């Protein structure tokens, strides 16, 4: 048995983050997660802001001491992928990919997916965290389809042992 939470917390970088009051939202997220303490792993999406991520970790590390952070970029026009994992139990990054296709605002982030491995009660699990192309419309649907295909061919097929559960 494994308790997971996947949550797009929409912590955008400045200046967009200022519009969404990310500091206030971060405090509310901490309050909520302190009420629900039964998760083993939390997979966040859209945690682009490093300062907010550090605040969240400092507030939650007594519950979730293990983390795998997104890698921040040193280019001014690209930001990290916003994928962040917090865990009560040790978690390791097996592999990660950057999608070959992203359009619109998504192009400015390193859109991709991460494959993690954890072990609970002598049972190993694989978990994938991703945030696919945003928005609606036919062209976005085609991009999302290609991203699913990339996850299948570059993360799942080469890395997984067939006997282990994949979430």
Coordinates of C-alpha atoms in Angstrom, one line a residue:
X1 CA 0.0 0.0 0.0
X2 CA 1.3 3.4 -1.0
X3 CA -0.3 6.8 -0.4
X4 CA 0.5 9.3 -3.1
X5 CA -0.6 12.9 -3.8
X6 CA 0.0 14.5 -7.1
X7 CA -0.6 18.3 -7.0
X8 CA -0.1 21.1 -9.5
X9 CA 0.4 24.0 -7.2
X10 CA 0.9 26.6 -9.9
X11 CA 4.0 28.3 -8.3
X12 CA 5.0 30.3 -11.3
X13 CA 8.3 32.4 -11.4
X14 CA 8.4 36.1 -11.1
X15 CA 6.9 38.3 -12.4
X16 CA 3.9 36.0 -13.1
X17 CA 4.1 34.5 -9.6
X18 CA 3.4 37.9 -8.1
X19 CA 0.0 37.9 -9.9
X20 CA -0.9 34.6 -8.3
X21 CA 0.2 35.5 -4.8
X22 CA 2.6 32.6 -4.6
X23 CA 3.8 33.4 -1.1
X24 CA 0.3 33.4 0.3
X25 CA -0.6 30.2 -1.6
X26 CA 2.6 28.5 -0.3
X27 CA 1.6 29.2 3.3
X28 CA -1.9 27.8 2.6
X29 CA -0.3 24.7 0.9
X30 CA 1.8 24.1 4.0
X31 CA -1.2 24.4 6.3
X32 CA -3.2 21.9 4.2
X33 CA -0.3 19.4 4.0
X34 CA 0.2 19.5 7.8
X35 CA -3.4 18.5 8.2
X36 CA -3.1 15.5 5.8
X37 CA 0.0 13.7 7.1
X38 CA -0.7 10.2 5.7
X39 CA 0.9 10.6 2.3
X40 CA 4.1 8.6 1.6
X41 CA 5.1 10.6 -1.5
X42 CA 3.9 14.0 -2.8
X43 CA 4.5 14.8 -6.5
X44 CA 4.3 18.4 -7.3
X45 CA 4.0 20.1 -10.7
X46 CA 4.7 23.7 -11.6
X47 CA 7.0 24.5 -8.7
X48 CA 9.2 26.8 -10.7
X49 CA 10.2 29.3 -8.0
X50 CA 13.2 28.2 -6.1
X51 CA 12.6 30.5 -3.1
X52 CA 9.0 29.2 -2.6
X53 CA 10.2 25.6 -3.0
X54 CA 12.8 26.2 -0.3
X55 CA 10.2 27.7 2.0
X56 CA 7.9 24.7 1.4
X57 CA 10.6 22.2 2.1
X58 CA 11.7 23.9 5.3
X59 CA 8.2 23.9 6.6
X60 CA 7.5 20.2 5.6
X61 CA 10.9 18.5 6.0
X62 CA 10.0 17.0 9.4
X63 CA 7.1 15.2 7.6
X64 CA 8.8 14.6 4.2
X65 CA 12.6 14.6 4.7
X66 CA 13.5 13.3 1.2
X67 CA 13.2 15.3 -1.9
X68 CA 14.2 15.4 -5.5
X69 CA 14.2 19.0 -6.8
X70 CA 14.0 20.3 -10.4
X71 CA 17.2 21.4 -11.8
X72 CA 17.3 25.2 -12.2
X73 CA 18.5 26.5 -15.6
X74 CA 21.2 29.1 -16.0
X75 CA 19.7 30.5 -19.2
X76 CA 17.5 33.5 -18.8
X77 CA 14.8 32.3 -21.2
X78 CA 14.4 28.7 -19.9
X79 CA 13.2 27.6 -16.5
X80 CA 13.2 24.3 -14.8
X81 CA 10.5 21.6 -15.4
X82 CA 8.7 22.4 -12.1
X83 CA 8.6 18.7 -11.2
X84 CA 9.4 18.2 -7.5
X85 CA 9.0 15.1 -5.2
X86 CA 8.8 15.1 -1.4
X87 CA 8.8 11.8 0.4
X88 CA 8.6 10.2 3.9
X89 CA 10.7 7.3 2.6
X90 CA 13.9 7.4 0.6
X91 CA 13.3 8.1 -3.1
X92 CA 15.7 8.0 -6.0
X93 CA 15.7 9.4 -9.4
X94 CA 16.0 6.6 -12.0
X95 CA 15.8 8.7 -15.1
X96 CA 14.3 11.9 -16.6
X97 CA 13.6 13.3 -20.0
X98 CA 13.0 16.6 -21.6
X99 CA 10.2 16.5 -24.1
X100 CA 11.2 17.2 -27.7
X101 CA 8.0 19.2 -28.3
X102 CA 6.4 22.0 -26.4
X103 CA 4.6 25.0 -27.7
X104 CA 3.3 28.3 -26.4
X105 CA 4.3 29.3 -22.9
X106 CA 5.4 25.7 -22.2
X107 CA 8.4 26.1 -24.4
X108 CA 10.0 28.4 -21.8
X109 CA 10.2 25.5 -19.3
X110 CA 12.1 22.2 -19.6
X111 CA 8.9 20.2 -20.0
X112 CA 9.5 16.6 -19.3
X113 CA 9.0 13.7 -17.0
X114 CA 10.9 12.0 -14.1
X115 CA 10.9 8.4 -13.1
X116 CA 11.4 7.7 -9.4
X117 CA 11.9 4.5 -7.5
X118 CA 10.9 4.0 -3.9
X119 CA 10.6 1.0 -1.6
X120 CA 8.0 0.6 1.1
X121 CA 7.7 -2.6 3.3
X122 CA 10.1 -4.5 1.0
X123 CA 8.0 -3.6 -2.1
X124 CA 9.6 -1.5 -4.8
X125 CA 7.5 1.0 -6.9
X126 CA 8.2 3.1 -9.9
X127 CA 6.5 6.5 -10.0
X128 CA 6.4 8.9 -12.9
X129 CA 5.9 12.6 -12.4
X130 CA 5.1 14.8 -15.4
X131 CA 3.3 17.9 -16.5
X132 CA 2.2 17.6 -20.1
X133 CA 1.6 20.4 -22.6
X134 CA -0.9 22.9 -21.3
X135 CA -4.0 24.3 -23.0
X136 CA -6.7 22.9 -25.2
X137 CA -7.1 22.5 -28.9
X138 CA -6.1 20.1 -31.6
X139 CA -2.4 21.2 -31.9
X140 CA -1.9 20.9 -28.1
X141 CA -3.5 17.4 -28.2
X142 CA -1.0 16.3 -30.8
X143 CA 1.9 17.6 -28.7
X144 CA 0.5 15.8 -25.5
X145 CA 0.2 12.6 -27.5
X146 CA 3.9 12.9 -28.6
X147 CA 4.9 13.5 -25.0
X148 CA 3.0 10.4 -23.8
X149 CA 4.9 8.4 -26.5
X150 CA 8.2 9.8 -25.4
X151 CA 7.5 8.8 -21.8
X152 CA 6.7 5.3 -23.0
X153 CA 9.7 4.9 -25.3
X154 CA 12.4 6.7 -23.3
X155 CA 11.4 6.3 -19.6
X156 CA 9.2 3.2 -19.3
X157 CA 10.5 0.7 -21.8
X158 CA 14.3 1.0 -21.1
X159 CA 14.1 1.4 -17.3
X160 CA 11.4 -0.8 -15.8
X161 CA 11.5 -4.2 -14.4
X162 CA 8.3 -5.9 -15.6
X163 CA 7.5 -7.2 -12.1
X164 CA 7.5 -3.8 -10.4
X165 CA 4.3 -1.7 -10.1
X166 CA 4.4 1.5 -12.1
X167 CA 2.3 4.5 -11.1

